[in-house]
Structures are given as structure tokens and as C-alpha cells.
Short mmCIF file of C-alpha atoms in Angstrom, two decimals:
data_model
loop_
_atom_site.label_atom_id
_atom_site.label_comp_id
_atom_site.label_asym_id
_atom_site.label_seq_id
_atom_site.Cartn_x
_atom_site.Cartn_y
_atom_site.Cartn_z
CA UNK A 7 160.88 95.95 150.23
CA UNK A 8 157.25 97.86 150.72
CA UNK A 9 157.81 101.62 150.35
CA UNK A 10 156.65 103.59 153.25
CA UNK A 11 153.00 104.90 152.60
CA UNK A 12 152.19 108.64 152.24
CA UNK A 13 150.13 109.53 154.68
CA UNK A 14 148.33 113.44 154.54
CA UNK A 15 148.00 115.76 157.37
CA UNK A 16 145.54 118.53 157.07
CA UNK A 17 144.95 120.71 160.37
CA UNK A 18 144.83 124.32 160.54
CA UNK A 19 146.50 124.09 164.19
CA UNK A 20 150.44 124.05 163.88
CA UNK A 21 150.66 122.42 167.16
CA UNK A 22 148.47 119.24 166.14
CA UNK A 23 150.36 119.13 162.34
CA UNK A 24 153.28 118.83 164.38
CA UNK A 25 152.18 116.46 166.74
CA UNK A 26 150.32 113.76 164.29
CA UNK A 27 153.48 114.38 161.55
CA UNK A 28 156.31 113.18 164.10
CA UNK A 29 153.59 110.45 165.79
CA UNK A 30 152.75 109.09 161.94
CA UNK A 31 156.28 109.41 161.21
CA UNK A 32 157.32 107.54 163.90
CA UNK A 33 155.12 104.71 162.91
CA UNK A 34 157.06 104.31 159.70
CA UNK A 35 155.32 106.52 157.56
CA UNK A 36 156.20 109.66 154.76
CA UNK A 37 154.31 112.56 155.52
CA UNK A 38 153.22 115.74 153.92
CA UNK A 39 151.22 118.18 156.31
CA UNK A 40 148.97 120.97 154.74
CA UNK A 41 147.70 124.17 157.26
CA UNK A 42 144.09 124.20 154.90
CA UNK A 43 141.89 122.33 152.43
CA UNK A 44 142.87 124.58 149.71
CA UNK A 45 146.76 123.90 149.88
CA UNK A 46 146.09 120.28 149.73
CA UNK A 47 144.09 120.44 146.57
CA UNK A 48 146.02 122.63 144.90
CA UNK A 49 149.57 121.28 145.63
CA UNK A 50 150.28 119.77 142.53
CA UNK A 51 152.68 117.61 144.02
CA UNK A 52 150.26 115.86 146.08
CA UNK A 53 149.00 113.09 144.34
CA UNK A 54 146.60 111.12 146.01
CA UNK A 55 147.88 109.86 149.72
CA UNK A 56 147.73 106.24 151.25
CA UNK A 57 145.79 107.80 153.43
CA UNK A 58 144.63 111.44 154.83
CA UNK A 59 144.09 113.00 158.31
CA UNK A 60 141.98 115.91 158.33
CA UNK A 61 140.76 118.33 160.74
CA UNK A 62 136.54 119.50 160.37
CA UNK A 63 136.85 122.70 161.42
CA UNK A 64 139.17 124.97 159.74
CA UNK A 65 138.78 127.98 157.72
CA UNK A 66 137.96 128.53 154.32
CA UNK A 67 136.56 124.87 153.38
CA UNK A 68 135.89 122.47 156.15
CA UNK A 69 136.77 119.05 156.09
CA UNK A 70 133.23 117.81 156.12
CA UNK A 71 133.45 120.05 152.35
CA UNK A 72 136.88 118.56 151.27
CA UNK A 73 135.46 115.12 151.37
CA UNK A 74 132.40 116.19 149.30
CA UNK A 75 134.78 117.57 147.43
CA UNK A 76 137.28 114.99 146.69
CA UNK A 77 134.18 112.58 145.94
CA UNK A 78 133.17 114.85 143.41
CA UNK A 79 136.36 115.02 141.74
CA UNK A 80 136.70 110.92 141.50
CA UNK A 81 139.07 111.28 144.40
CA UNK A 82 139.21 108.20 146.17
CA UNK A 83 141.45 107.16 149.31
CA UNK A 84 140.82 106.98 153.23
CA UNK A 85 140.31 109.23 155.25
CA UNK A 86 140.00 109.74 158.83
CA UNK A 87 138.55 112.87 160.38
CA UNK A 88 139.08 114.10 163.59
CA UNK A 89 137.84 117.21 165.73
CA UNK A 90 137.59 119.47 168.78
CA UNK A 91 133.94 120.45 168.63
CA UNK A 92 131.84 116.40 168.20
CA UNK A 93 128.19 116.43 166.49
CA UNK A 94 126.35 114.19 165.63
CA UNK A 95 125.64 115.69 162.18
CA UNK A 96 129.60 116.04 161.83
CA UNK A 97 129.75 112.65 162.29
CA UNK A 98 126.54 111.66 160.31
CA UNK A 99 128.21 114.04 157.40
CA UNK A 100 131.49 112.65 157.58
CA UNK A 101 130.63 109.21 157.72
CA UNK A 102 128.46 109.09 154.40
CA UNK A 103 130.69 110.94 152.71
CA UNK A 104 133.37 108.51 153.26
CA UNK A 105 135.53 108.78 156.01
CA UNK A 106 136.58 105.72 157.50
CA UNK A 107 136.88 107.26 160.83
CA UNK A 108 135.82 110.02 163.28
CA UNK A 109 137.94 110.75 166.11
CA UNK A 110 137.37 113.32 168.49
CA UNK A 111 140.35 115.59 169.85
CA UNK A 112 142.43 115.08 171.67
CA UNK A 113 143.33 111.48 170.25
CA UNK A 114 145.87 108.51 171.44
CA UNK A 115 148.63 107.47 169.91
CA UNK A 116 147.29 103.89 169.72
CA UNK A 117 143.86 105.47 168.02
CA UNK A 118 145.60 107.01 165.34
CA UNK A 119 148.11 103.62 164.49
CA UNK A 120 144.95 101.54 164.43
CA UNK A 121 142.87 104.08 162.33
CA UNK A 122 145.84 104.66 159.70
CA UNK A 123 146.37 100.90 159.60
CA UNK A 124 142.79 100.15 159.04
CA UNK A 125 143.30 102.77 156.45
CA UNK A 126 145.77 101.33 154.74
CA UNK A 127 144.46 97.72 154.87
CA UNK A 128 141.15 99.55 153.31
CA UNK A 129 143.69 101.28 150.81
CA UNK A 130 145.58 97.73 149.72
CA UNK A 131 142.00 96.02 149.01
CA UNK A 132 140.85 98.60 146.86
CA UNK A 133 144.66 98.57 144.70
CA UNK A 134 143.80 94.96 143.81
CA UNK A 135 140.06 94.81 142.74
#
């Protein structure tokens, strides 16, 4: 039997933590949901997820920063990025940094389940190369 994959929630808004955790978990997923960039990278329990969510506007480091980061760091899983405030530079940022997506808020359901399986699919090619 497959385990269930561990999918990352980072979003500085309780309300939307809540709301993607019990939507992801629903979908058959473990999740572990993080109020900041910082707590994710320093949680030494983290590991690297099957996939993460992340939020770009937040405080302290943005999530347009925590992908630079992680890519600096040899950190390498997807990622989809979503926000409330859409730019073109965001996205322009995002995207060549890695992300596999870039949603803008608020999101479906149905947008997130295809993104996160896309995500995984992405994930499971990489694991045997």
C-alpha cells in the first residue's frame, strides 16, 4: 500500500491554513501547516514534503524568498504558490524560481487537487531518475 504523501502548508492567515489542511486532508493526504517561512525551515522535523503550498505575502520572508531560498540550499520538491495580491513579477519570480504553480486567492477545491496531483506526479518522476 502507497503511504499518504506529506503535503506542506505555509500561510500566515489561520483561516486559509485551516481551510487548505482539512481540503488536502480530505483528498487523502498528511499534512503539516506552518504560520511563516521561518518555522518551516527551521522545524527540524520537517524533512522535505511531497509537496508544499505557500502563501507570497507574509511577513518576515516571503514566499517568492523561501523558494530562492530552498534552491539555494539544494532543496528540491514542488511547490505551488498562491496569493491575494497577483503581479506579474510575482508570477514571473515565482515561476523561474520553481514553482510549479501560481494560483491566485481565493482558489477551488478542484484547483488545488489538480495542482497537488500534478505535484506529485512531478514529485514521483524526479524519485526515479
Amino acid at each position: 500500500m502507497k503511504h499518504a504523501s506529506m503535503i506542506a502548508i505555509l500561510d500566515d492567515d489561520e483561516g486559509v491554513r485551516t481551510s487548505l489542511s482539512s481540503l488536502v486532508r480530505s483528498l487523502g493526504h498528511d499534512v503539516c501547516t506552518y504560520a511563516s517561512a521561518a518555522a518551516f525551515l527551521t522545524d527540524p522535523d520537517a524533512g522535505d514534503p511531497d509537496c508544499l503550498i505557500t502563501d507570497v505575502q507574509m511577513p518576515g520572508m516571503s514566499g517568492a524568498q523561501l523558494l530562492e531560498a530552498l534552491a539555494m540550499a539544494g532543496r528540491r520538491f514542488p511547490v505551488i504558490v498562491m496569493t491575494a495580491f497577483p503581479s506579474d513579477a510575482t508570477r514571473q519570480r515565482v515561476l523561474a524560481a520553481g514553482a510549479l504553480a501560481y494560483l491566485i486567492k481565493p482558489v477551488d477545491g478542484p484547483t488545488v487537487a489538480r495542482c497537488i496531483d500534478a505535484a506529485l506526479a512531478r514529485g514521483e518522476r524526479h524519485d526515479h531518475t
